[in-house]
Amino acid sequence: MFVITSSDGKFHLISKLGRVEKSVDAHSGAVLAGRWNYDGTALVTAGEDGHIKIWSKSGMLRSTLAQNGLPVYSVAWGPDSEKVLYPVGKQLIIKPLQPSSKVLQWKAHEGVILKVDWNPVNDLILSAGEDCKYKVWDSYGRALYSSTSHEYPITSVSWAPDGDLFAVGSFHTLRLCDKTGWSYALEKPNTGSIFSLTWSIDGTQVAGACGNGHVIFAHVIEQHWEWKNFEVTLTKRRAMQVRNVINDAVDLLEFRDRVIKASLKYGHLVVSTSLQCYVFSTKNWNTPLIFDLKEGTVSLILQCERHFLLVDGGSLFLYSYEGRLISSPKVPGMRTDILNAQTVSLSNDTIAMKDKTDEKLIYLFDALSGKPLGDGKPLAHKIEVVEIALDQGGPAIERKIAFVDKNRDLYISTVRRLGKEQKAVKIGSMVHTLAWSDLSNILCGIQDNRFTVWYYPNVAYVDKELLPKTISEKDGSEYTKSPQIVSFVGNRVTIRRSDGSLVHTNISPYPAIIHDYITASKWDEAVRLCRFVKEQTTWACLAAMAITNKDMSTAEIAYAAIGEIDKVQYINSIKDLPSKESRLAHIQLFSGNFQDAEAIILQAGLIYQAIQLNIDSYNWERALELAVKHKTHVDTVLAYRQKYLNDLNKKETNKRFLQYAEGVEVDWEKIRAKIELELVKERERASTGPLGPSTRSSISLQH
């Protein structure tokens, strides 16, 4: 059914056959606006009397949400249908349906606000007023864009369903704008004021109700996609032009139905029409692969190197570039129609999705099976997540996800947990936009007005002190306010400024080459490249990569090159350890993973070494607990504890230590002998144990 609101204070519920099912006296004075919520179970009306009322689907009054002294000209539901946005005079108000919840209110315009819209996909708000301006806001009331003053009041604004575009109507004016506010196109139809705009469900057409009694229809064309040396333009509703900028070759692609969505990346152009999906290879534009769509309302196409993801109606479908359906991941209760490029991410082996019902959760799926990763639990953050992005390079086991939260802090987290608790590490703050390189695991973003590149974000898990040395920063003031990163291909980053212009910037190619060398285990070539480049960032990246891959000889060279002498000495001491397990444990300790280090040693049965590890870390209670549990070296723990307290001129106050000190005699001669015996045992075990002879490195650094 549909609803009509009228100037006599009534609204009419009408069936799709045109029969009036019910007429309801709703307001005194005209009913100025009526909107269904997203699942069609409730209706909100706004009247000249200043009242906002919520009605059931059958027209029964549920509640009067607000009573104001001024007329309310427009109304919009929040993305979750739990809040309502409406203007009163120059103010915008977001009021939740729950009576006790906090109301958000702010002054938005200098004149009366005539129209509002709130998009469920990007969670952004539009407002238009008699001050002849239209504005874009986030859902917290922060201004993201304000237009210049037009000749006439702005009488209508409307978001496209996917949240990438919006339309603006005024007197003899129809404007198409990007979600960040800048204008794509301006038409001057002879229509009078355009009072209302609505998009078709596929986002390709917009209809407007005009002051001269006409209805205006407009189609979105000349959308543009770029990848490397190819440019694709939608020239007509059913035709595209492909241009190769190297040799100026032009191909014309024609389709049976109108084009709804397209994406050009990784050597493939994926186009969805209202019935079919076409997959073109950039090597051959003449023979596309074509398959039928389930519903034909594709709202999002995401590509990675091996496959692509379609969000079609209420489902997600992962296809190979040969057109084979690989998987269809499902989240119970999740609205897939409101997913966008910021809330879903794809890599060769993983799909990540942000939940709209609880924005602190990120769901992770195996791309090939469509099943949840690990134990099926989502990745949980402490506050709401705004944007997510999976890295594209490297093996599945090392997959990382970067995400920005509501405070604009940037975190990185492992995707495949392997039984361990997932740990997100903060690597940036005030990050407004981010993107991973299409091939190597390099991350770029705009951080507090500075263009920042994290050449090896995984360093946060290996040696956090090294993080600042693996980052490159440059001034980003040329990108103006709230820029967006459009693409990061090879070593070229494309950024769209707030006025719509594109700016290209290049980053150093050397870290990407080092990433490739390490993937191919070419350590000597990586060291030679760093010596040639003589940059701190490349040495720091190599040092972290060497620790990750447990290549201590390369790590020693790299740390020495950036002047981290204390770490060079520690690496040397690791290389001198007798057993493989001890070396692995101390590498984990180097990265700050104390529990992993202890677990490795205990698993190998090296009880004394585990106790000594805790003593060296002043983890006294755990050292005593291990000694008592395994009935060995209790006197060693007590002796070191006593020496530690004597050095600090303090007395023992811990009850457990006092209890064991009574029955144990401390004899340093005996303790040293026991320690020596343990070390001899470990050496013998390393040379004859199940792992075979020790593989100690014999390379020493030439200073």
XYZ file of C-alpha atoms in Angstrom:
703
model
C 0.000 0.000 0.000
C 0.980 3.665 -0.144
C 0.052 6.739 1.868
C -1.181 10.155 0.740
C -1.126 13.101 3.169
C -3.507 15.985 2.532
C -4.060 19.636 3.450
C -7.248 18.895 5.433
C -5.283 17.171 8.231
C -5.973 13.621 7.016
C -3.858 10.870 5.592
C -5.217 8.126 3.331
C -3.963 4.537 3.137
C -4.433 3.309 -0.430
C -3.927 -0.184 -1.867
C -1.834 -0.667 -4.995
C -5.097 -1.146 -6.935
C -6.041 2.458 -6.012
C -8.742 1.688 -3.444
C -8.798 3.892 -0.327
C -8.438 1.421 2.558
C -8.619 3.959 5.370
C -8.683 7.719 5.967
C -7.406 9.006 9.306
C -7.795 12.430 10.941
C -4.152 12.980 11.931
C -3.357 16.684 12.464
C -5.055 20.052 12.777
C -3.965 21.885 9.650
C -2.178 20.239 6.714
C -0.244 16.969 7.044
C 3.025 18.193 5.526
C 4.958 14.903 5.419
C 4.473 11.148 5.786
C 7.179 8.454 5.619
C 7.079 4.659 6.035
C 9.879 3.118 8.064
C 12.292 0.751 6.292
C 10.344 -2.467 6.893
C 6.930 -0.863 6.285
C 5.575 -1.570 9.780
C 5.167 2.045 10.952
C 4.339 5.442 9.501
C 5.502 8.829 10.754
C 3.552 12.005 9.936
C 4.462 15.667 10.467
C 1.936 18.482 10.480
C 1.375 22.193 10.275
C 0.381 21.960 13.940
C 4.011 21.071 14.839
C 3.144 17.503 15.920
C 5.125 14.391 14.949
C 3.037 11.203 15.206
C 3.854 7.513 14.798
C 1.147 5.239 13.320
C 0.833 1.504 12.823
C 0.558 -0.022 9.342
C -3.228 -0.153 9.743
C -3.463 3.553 10.674
C -3.728 3.255 14.489
C -1.980 6.007 16.490
C 0.963 4.547 18.413
C 2.439 7.711 19.918
C 2.815 11.449 19.567
C 6.609 11.724 19.359
C 6.904 15.530 19.589
C 4.847 18.704 19.856
C 6.387 21.925 18.573
C 5.204 25.493 18.221
C 6.230 25.701 14.553
C 5.169 23.684 11.480
C 7.315 20.626 10.667
C 7.897 20.582 6.893
C 9.738 17.280 6.519
C 10.581 14.076 8.369
C 12.966 11.100 7.892
C 13.566 7.781 9.643
C 16.984 6.851 11.025
C 18.769 3.852 9.419
C 17.563 1.420 12.114
C 13.982 2.862 12.193
C 14.577 3.606 15.904
C 14.999 7.398 15.495
C 13.231 10.163 13.614
C 14.843 13.283 12.110
C 12.760 16.425 11.660
C 13.299 20.205 11.307
C 11.716 22.881 13.501
C 12.410 26.354 12.131
C 16.209 26.611 11.746
C 16.915 23.614 14.038
C 17.407 19.956 13.176
C 16.250 17.413 15.774
C 16.965 13.668 16.031
C 14.528 12.064 18.437
C 14.651 8.341 19.359
C 11.350 6.463 19.711
C 12.390 5.301 23.218
C 10.987 7.937 25.626
C 14.001 8.047 27.968
C 16.658 8.336 25.226
C 18.702 11.478 24.609
C 17.469 13.954 21.961
C 20.053 15.530 19.628
C 19.338 19.094 18.453
C 21.441 21.682 16.619
C 21.066 24.888 14.601
C 21.538 23.860 10.968
C 20.482 26.794 8.750
C 19.971 30.549 8.799
C 16.447 30.157 7.362
C 13.533 27.764 7.840
C 14.486 24.167 6.949
C 12.175 22.814 4.241
C 13.460 19.290 3.539
C 15.534 16.569 5.239
C 16.693 13.085 4.237
C 18.717 10.427 6.089
C 20.467 7.640 4.192
C 20.607 4.174 5.792
C 23.732 3.094 3.875
C 26.178 5.915 4.656
C 24.301 7.199 7.760
C 24.528 10.795 6.485
C 21.859 13.503 6.732
C 20.812 16.090 4.123
C 19.026 19.342 4.909
C 17.728 22.118 2.663
C 16.483 25.529 3.675
C 15.088 28.930 2.813
C 18.620 30.313 3.301
C 19.168 28.897 -0.256
C 21.707 26.309 0.937
C 21.831 22.527 1.195
C 24.068 20.830 3.791
C 25.454 17.363 4.581
C 25.751 16.210 8.219
C 26.834 13.046 9.972
C 24.441 11.393 12.437
C 26.136 13.186 15.381
C 25.245 16.625 13.982
C 28.730 17.457 12.665
C 28.719 19.559 9.459
C 30.474 17.779 6.569
C 29.506 20.123 3.727
C 27.655 23.393 3.175
C 26.804 24.603 -0.324
C 27.214 28.152 -1.520
C 24.080 30.281 -1.463
C 21.773 29.663 -4.459
C 19.411 32.183 -6.072
C 16.261 30.536 -4.680
C 15.347 28.446 -1.619
C 16.268 24.744 -1.872
C 12.899 22.975 -1.899
C 13.929 19.296 -2.078
C 16.828 16.929 -1.382
C 16.928 13.143 -1.750
C 19.583 10.453 -1.288
C 20.121 7.775 -3.938
C 19.473 4.346 -2.331
C 23.187 3.355 -2.280
C 24.187 6.629 -0.585
C 26.803 7.598 -3.214
C 24.778 10.419 -4.793
C 22.003 12.813 -3.898
C 19.688 15.078 -5.897
C 18.846 18.697 -5.059
C 15.784 20.565 -6.355
C 15.117 24.307 -6.465
C 13.330 26.841 -8.719
C 14.106 25.790 -12.345
C 17.023 23.794 -10.942
C 17.949 20.110 -10.623
C 21.405 19.282 -9.310
C 23.209 15.930 -8.941
C 25.783 15.796 -6.130
C 28.325 13.391 -4.662
C 27.784 12.237 -1.063
C 30.625 14.558 0.051
C 28.669 17.541 -1.289
C 30.340 18.630 -4.526
C 28.209 18.895 -7.641
C 28.438 16.486 -10.613
C 25.851 18.125 -12.853
C 23.408 21.024 -13.004
C 20.262 21.086 -15.140
C 17.930 24.085 -15.601
C 14.539 22.556 -16.528
C 11.526 24.883 -16.960
C 9.560 23.349 -14.076
C 9.053 25.944 -11.378
C 10.239 24.770 -7.978
C 10.893 21.026 -7.635
C 9.077 20.225 -4.371
C 9.844 16.536 -3.996
C 12.455 14.129 -5.401
C 12.474 10.322 -5.284
C 14.960 7.794 -6.677
C 14.176 4.491 -8.376
C 15.148 1.486 -6.252
C 18.223 0.761 -8.432
C 19.508 4.342 -8.133
C 19.647 4.994 -11.898
C 16.680 7.396 -12.222
C 15.199 10.248 -10.214
C 11.658 11.649 -10.429
C 10.619 15.132 -9.298
C 7.259 16.750 -8.497
C 7.301 20.238 -9.992
C 5.573 23.510 -9.153
C 4.061 23.751 -12.655
C 2.152 20.479 -12.152
C 4.566 18.335 -14.179
C 6.615 15.317 -13.116
C 10.247 15.423 -14.249
C 12.318 12.268 -14.883
C 16.125 12.188 -15.034
C 18.626 9.402 -15.717
C 22.153 9.289 -14.272
C 24.741 8.903 -17.063
C 28.460 9.589 -17.659
C 29.586 7.706 -14.593
C 33.312 7.150 -14.821
C 35.660 4.323 -13.741
C 39.471 4.199 -14.011
C 42.062 1.451 -13.499
C 45.697 1.748 -14.607
C 45.557 2.689 -18.336
C 41.802 2.101 -18.848
C 38.938 4.593 -18.630
C 35.320 3.402 -18.758
C 32.412 5.848 -19.180
C 28.679 5.129 -19.128
C 27.675 7.097 -22.233
C 23.995 6.024 -22.388
C 21.723 3.985 -20.130
C 22.703 0.796 -21.994
C 26.134 1.623 -23.432
C 29.679 2.097 -22.167
C 32.814 3.412 -23.814
C 36.229 1.950 -22.927
C 39.375 3.904 -23.718
C 42.950 2.690 -23.434
C 44.954 5.881 -22.749
C 48.242 4.293 -23.926
C 47.235 3.685 -27.549
C 43.929 5.630 -27.625
C 42.027 2.478 -28.635
C 38.274 2.853 -28.016
C 35.780 0.011 -27.521
C 32.015 0.390 -27.305
C 30.159 -2.009 -24.985
C 26.394 -2.385 -25.442
C 23.958 -4.047 -23.047
C 20.445 -5.464 -23.399
C 19.140 -3.729 -20.230
C 20.031 -0.549 -18.364
C 23.313 -0.534 -16.411
C 22.845 -0.347 -12.642
C 26.331 -0.826 -11.140
C 29.875 -1.314 -12.399
C 33.376 -1.815 -11.005
C 36.788 -1.803 -12.730
C 39.770 -3.333 -10.880
C 42.302 -6.159 -11.099
C 42.079 -6.451 -14.894
C 38.289 -6.995 -14.966
C 35.232 -4.832 -15.542
C 32.144 -6.176 -13.743
C 28.826 -4.657 -14.894
C 25.396 -5.458 -13.471
C 22.245 -4.626 -15.394
C 18.669 -5.086 -14.182
C 18.729 -8.797 -15.158
C 22.306 -9.944 -15.844
C 25.932 -9.590 -14.781
C 28.688 -9.080 -17.371
C 32.369 -9.810 -16.644
C 34.854 -8.303 -19.138
C 38.597 -8.929 -19.139
C 40.724 -5.866 -19.972
C 42.655 -8.144 -22.403
C 39.518 -8.856 -24.456
C 36.494 -6.525 -24.518
C 34.589 -8.497 -27.202
C 33.603 -11.683 -25.331
C 32.214 -10.948 -21.878
C 31.112 -13.695 -19.554
C 27.371 -13.276 -18.845
C 25.201 -14.842 -16.156
C 21.694 -14.132 -14.844
C 21.197 -12.368 -11.514
C 18.958 -13.744 -8.757
C 17.090 -10.484 -8.047
C 18.621 -7.846 -10.298
C 18.863 -5.109 -7.670
C 22.659 -5.026 -7.205
C 23.584 -2.294 -4.727
C 27.340 -2.995 -4.410
C 30.160 -4.672 -6.372
C 33.484 -5.338 -4.613
C 36.498 -6.817 -6.390
C 39.713 -8.498 -5.291
C 42.413 -10.271 -7.294
C 40.684 -13.665 -7.641
C 36.943 -12.995 -7.298
C 34.200 -10.392 -6.790
C 31.294 -9.897 -4.398
C 27.767 -8.817 -5.401
C 25.238 -7.478 -2.922
C 22.010 -8.385 -4.715
C 18.742 -7.697 -2.856
C 18.864 -9.465 0.499
C 21.895 -11.677 -0.190
C 25.646 -11.612 -0.812
C 27.137 -13.668 -3.640
C 30.829 -14.330 -4.233
C 31.677 -15.177 -7.857
C 34.926 -16.064 -9.611
C 35.832 -14.059 -12.729
C 34.782 -17.167 -14.714
C 31.220 -16.603 -13.427
C 31.175 -19.552 -10.991
C 29.295 -18.985 -7.716
C 31.830 -19.664 -4.920
C 29.858 -18.908 -1.761
C 27.004 -16.901 -0.270
C 27.809 -15.861 3.322
C 24.843 -15.145 5.580
C 24.457 -13.206 8.823
C 21.108 -13.810 10.552
C 19.151 -10.577 10.894
C 21.629 -8.414 8.956
C 20.245 -5.955 6.394
C 22.517 -6.498 3.389
C 20.849 -3.731 1.343
C 22.557 -1.090 3.490
C 26.105 -2.448 3.050
C 28.593 -0.141 1.329
C 32.335 -0.062 0.537
C 33.084 1.209 4.079
C 31.113 -1.537 5.867
C 32.041 -4.629 3.831
C 35.514 -5.631 2.626
C 36.842 -8.448 0.435
C 40.207 -10.172 0.010
C 41.195 -13.417 -1.773
C 40.377 -15.557 1.277
C 38.247 -13.434 3.634
C 35.030 -11.396 3.664
C 34.514 -8.865 6.482
C 31.203 -7.146 7.313
C 30.244 -4.533 9.883
C 26.952 -5.163 11.644
C 24.418 -2.322 11.596
C 22.428 -3.544 14.607
C 25.557 -3.589 16.817
C 28.188 -1.381 15.213
C 30.933 -2.614 17.549
C 30.974 -6.026 15.814
C 32.802 -7.074 12.625
C 31.780 -10.436 11.132
C 34.521 -12.417 9.384
C 33.879 -15.171 6.809
C 36.010 -17.601 4.854
C 35.574 -16.489 1.229
C 35.669 -19.974 -0.315
C 33.191 -21.686 2.015
C 31.093 -18.679 3.129
C 31.296 -19.927 6.728
C 32.289 -17.759 9.724
C 36.003 -17.844 10.560
C 37.336 -19.626 13.648
C 34.790 -20.161 16.402
C 32.203 -18.053 14.550
C 32.372 -15.145 16.999
C 32.633 -11.686 15.427
C 35.535 -9.348 16.135
C 34.316 -7.017 18.908
C 35.626 -3.478 19.431
C 34.955 -1.302 22.482
C 33.146 1.461 20.560
C 31.303 1.783 17.232
C 33.296 1.015 14.068
C 32.933 3.423 11.129
C 35.030 1.908 8.320
C 36.717 -1.464 7.690
C 39.312 -2.663 5.124
C 41.065 -6.021 4.616
C 44.651 -6.152 3.339
C 45.120 -7.770 -0.093
C 48.597 -9.346 -0.150
C 50.327 -12.260 1.566
C 49.005 -15.647 2.724
C 45.593 -16.131 4.386
C 47.164 -16.973 7.755
C 48.634 -13.428 7.961
C 45.449 -11.601 6.865
C 44.881 -8.323 8.721
C 41.914 -5.988 8.964
C 42.252 -2.234 9.491
C 39.303 -0.335 10.938
C 38.473 3.206 12.014
C 36.182 3.735 15.007
C 33.829 6.576 15.956
C 36.703 8.505 17.602
C 38.587 8.298 14.268
C 41.276 6.036 15.790
C 42.832 3.523 13.381
C 43.289 -0.056 14.600
C 44.738 -3.169 12.996
C 43.766 -6.710 13.975
C 44.583 -10.247 12.897
C 41.726 -12.042 11.138
C 42.606 -15.699 11.771
C 42.972 -16.183 15.488
C 44.250 -19.779 15.771
C 42.700 -20.239 19.198
C 44.117 -17.003 20.611
C 42.150 -13.952 21.662
C 42.048 -11.379 18.876
C 44.021 -8.294 19.762
C 43.456 -4.985 17.984
C 46.403 -2.578 18.070
C 46.008 1.179 17.599
C 48.324 2.519 14.882
C 46.852 5.973 14.137
C 44.447 8.683 15.288
C 42.211 11.263 13.591
C 42.125 9.085 10.433
C 39.434 10.259 7.999
C 39.922 7.900 5.058
C 42.095 4.837 4.399
C 42.981 2.293 1.693
C 45.205 -0.788 1.314
C 47.476 -1.185 -1.694
C 45.960 -3.497 -4.323
C 48.949 -5.884 -4.200
C 51.204 -5.475 -1.150
C 50.198 -4.951 2.477
C 50.860 -1.215 2.586
C 48.197 1.036 4.126
C 47.641 4.724 3.405
C 45.310 7.232 5.006
C 44.766 10.897 5.746
C 45.537 11.416 9.397
C 44.867 14.810 10.968
C 45.451 16.701 7.693
C 48.602 14.711 6.902
C 48.890 12.079 4.173
C 50.305 9.036 5.972
C 51.618 5.708 4.649
C 52.098 2.703 6.948
C 54.645 0.687 4.933
C 54.432 -2.392 7.197
C 51.427 -2.166 9.575
C 52.178 -5.679 10.931
C 55.099 -4.081 12.819
C 52.544 -3.296 15.558
C 52.550 -7.020 16.426
C 56.319 -7.462 16.125
C 58.012 -4.400 17.599
C 55.652 -1.507 18.405
C 58.576 0.863 19.111
C 59.522 0.499 15.449
C 56.083 1.658 14.191
C 56.955 5.400 13.823
C 60.044 4.468 11.757
C 57.965 2.474 9.239
C 55.590 5.408 8.611
C 55.984 8.128 6.006
C 54.089 11.422 6.392
C 53.646 14.512 4.272
C 51.506 17.626 4.490
C 47.940 17.052 3.299
C 46.655 20.635 3.294
C 46.449 20.578 -0.545
C 43.660 17.968 -0.273
C 41.384 20.518 1.505
C 38.735 19.541 4.073
C 37.402 15.920 4.238
C 39.137 14.334 1.198
C 38.490 10.687 0.223
C 41.028 8.121 -1.024
C 39.574 6.732 -4.259
C 42.206 4.106 -5.108
C 45.678 2.825 -4.191
C 47.107 0.962 -7.205
C 50.798 0.031 -7.255
C 52.571 3.027 -5.751
C 50.008 5.627 -6.902
C 47.290 6.940 -4.589
C 44.299 8.841 -6.019
C 42.542 11.266 -3.663
C 39.304 13.156 -4.314
C 39.245 16.595 -2.752
C 36.091 18.087 -1.246
C 35.507 20.148 -4.428
C 35.420 16.916 -6.504
C 38.818 17.299 -8.195
C 41.213 14.320 -8.260
C 44.777 14.565 -6.968
C 47.361 11.843 -7.629
C 50.297 11.267 -5.317
C 53.083 8.697 -5.534
C 54.680 6.842 -2.641
C 58.129 5.237 -2.431
C 58.227 2.040 -4.558
C 60.956 0.397 -2.457
C 58.898 -0.964 0.494
C 56.591 -2.753 -1.993
C 59.662 -4.332 -3.654
C 60.898 -5.459 -0.216
C 57.435 -6.995 0.465
C 57.831 -8.991 -2.788
C 61.388 -10.080 -1.905
C 60.306 -11.322 1.538
C 57.332 -13.227 0.066
C 59.861 -14.993 -2.213
C 62.354 -15.428 0.732
C 65.001 -13.344 -1.079
C 66.606 -11.923 2.079
C 70.010 -11.083 0.563
C 68.383 -9.091 -2.270
C 66.261 -7.207 0.307
C 69.371 -6.272 2.321
C 71.161 -5.131 -0.854
C 68.160 -2.953 -1.841
C 68.090 -1.318 1.618
C 71.819 -0.570 1.373
C 71.235 1.013 -2.027
C 68.215 3.114 -0.948
C 69.714 4.226 2.411
C 66.308 5.123 3.916
C 65.313 4.534 7.526
C 61.781 3.398 6.581
C 63.047 0.582 4.322
C 65.505 -0.659 6.988
C 62.798 -0.499 9.692
C 60.355 -2.464 7.477
C 63.037 -5.078 6.776
C 63.852 -5.389 10.500
C 60.183 -6.040 11.383
C 59.726 -8.470 8.476
C 62.847 -10.395 9.532
C 61.550 -10.759 13.112
C 58.131 -11.878 11.781
C 59.805 -14.552 9.638
C 62.353 -15.387 12.399
C 65.367 -14.565 10.203
C 67.604 -13.244 12.986
C 70.684 -12.594 10.803
C 68.788 -10.130 8.589
C 67.088 -8.625 11.663
C 70.530 -7.997 13.201
C 71.764 -6.188 10.063
C 68.567 -4.095 9.770
C 68.427 -3.075 13.447
C 72.109 -2.093 13.347
C 71.432 0.095 10.288
C 68.781 2.123 12.167
C 70.935 2.415 15.307
C 68.907 0.112 17.611
C 72.032 -1.269 19.319
C 70.227 -2.668 22.390
C 68.077 -4.802 20.087
C 71.134 -5.960 18.121
C 72.675 -7.177 21.400
C 69.460 -8.978 22.372
C 69.268 -10.654 18.930
C 72.886 -11.792 19.384
C 71.989 -13.295 22.762
C 69.027 -15.108 21.109
C 71.336 -16.586 18.476
C 73.574 -17.979 21.217
C 70.742 -19.874 22.934
C 71.267 -23.655 22.768
C 67.799 -24.941 21.758
C 65.373 -24.039 18.994
C 62.515 -23.697 21.508
C 64.443 -21.166 23.617
C 65.221 -19.129 20.506
C 61.567 -19.171 19.383
C 60.448 -18.176 22.882
C 62.849 -15.240 23.050
C 61.733 -14.045 19.594
C 58.157 -14.005 20.977
C 59.454 -12.174 24.046
C 61.178 -9.654 21.754
C 57.742 -8.938 20.213
C 56.175 -8.545 23.672
C 54.241 -11.835 23.552
C 55.199 -13.052 27.028
C 52.481 -15.710 27.370
C 53.334 -17.242 23.975
C 57.029 -17.319 24.924
C 56.314 -19.118 28.203
C 53.933 -21.568 26.487
C 56.603 -22.552 23.899
C 59.189 -23.304 26.628
C 56.755 -25.225 28.848
C 55.544 -27.260 25.877
C 59.165 -28.274 25.217
C 59.519 -29.377 28.867
C 62.128 -26.710 29.700
C 60.778 -25.952 33.176
C 63.862 -24.143 34.525
C 63.989 -21.866 31.442
C 60.306 -20.959 31.947
C 60.988 -20.130 35.617
C 64.048 -18.057 34.649
C 61.970 -16.218 32.015
C 59.552 -15.098 34.744
C 62.409 -14.171 37.135
C 64.053 -12.031 34.421
C 60.697 -10.283 33.876
C 60.222 -9.758 37.668
C 57.091 -11.889 37.381
C 57.777 -13.375 40.825
C 54.443 -14.985 41.674
C 54.265 -16.873 38.375
C 57.902 -18.040 38.801
C 57.107 -19.430 42.271
C 53.862 -20.991 41.004
C 55.754 -22.883 38.252
C 58.519 -23.983 40.658
C 56.019 -25.330 43.212
C 53.844 -26.972 40.536
C 56.780 -28.839 38.982
C 58.564 -29.367 42.376
C 61.849 -27.926 41.122
C 63.974 -24.781 41.591
C 61.877 -23.363 44.455
C 65.183 -22.402 46.147
C 66.312 -20.684 42.901
C 63.204 -18.472 42.847
C 63.548 -17.640 46.560
C 67.266 -16.841 46.150
C 66.712 -14.435 43.250
C 63.757 -12.851 45.069
C 65.893 -12.294 48.202
C 68.712 -10.776 46.142
C 66.201 -8.475 44.397
C 64.746 -7.274 47.742
C 68.236 -6.797 49.252
C 69.243 -4.616 46.289
C 66.175 -2.437 46.960
C 66.637 -2.469 50.799
C 63.165 -3.920 51.269
C 61.703 -6.746 53.340
C 59.549 -9.624 52.138
C 55.799 -8.973 52.566
C 54.334 -11.555 50.157
C 52.714 -14.329 52.238
C 53.455 -17.105 49.728
C 57.165 -16.264 49.634
C 57.290 -16.039 53.440
C 55.575 -19.435 53.693
C 58.059 -21.224 51.372
C 61.096 -19.377 52.747
C 60.550 -21.081 56.124
C 61.091 -24.605 54.818
C 63.669 -24.003 52.068
C 67.363 -23.315 52.574
C 69.001 -20.963 50.047
C 72.523 -22.078 49.025
C 73.933 -20.098 46.092
C 76.636 -22.738 45.375
C 74.015 -25.451 44.955
C 71.778 -23.165 42.895
C 74.583 -22.260 40.455
C 75.425 -25.939 40.043
C 71.770 -26.788 39.329
C 71.517 -23.983 36.764
C 74.689 -25.144 35.016
C 73.297 -28.688 34.905
C 70.029 -27.451 33.358
C 71.941 -25.583 30.620
C 74.053 -28.671 29.847
C 70.867 -30.753 29.595
C 69.328 -28.220 27.195
C 72.436 -28.271 24.973
C 72.433 -32.062 24.865
C 68.720 -32.108 24.115
C 69.190 -29.605 21.287
C 71.965 -31.633 19.635
C 70.300 -35.063 19.973
C 66.593 -34.228 20.420
C 63.672 -34.946 18.109
C 64.299 -31.768 16.156
C 67.801 -32.905 15.149
C 71.030 -30.903 15.484
C 70.876 -27.256 16.455
C 70.628 -24.889 13.489
C 72.408 -21.934 15.037
C 73.237 -19.104 12.711
C 76.919 -18.604 12.116
C 76.669 -15.197 10.401
C 77.997 -12.344 12.521
C 77.579 -8.693 11.738
C 80.625 -6.867 10.344
C 80.669 -3.375 11.862
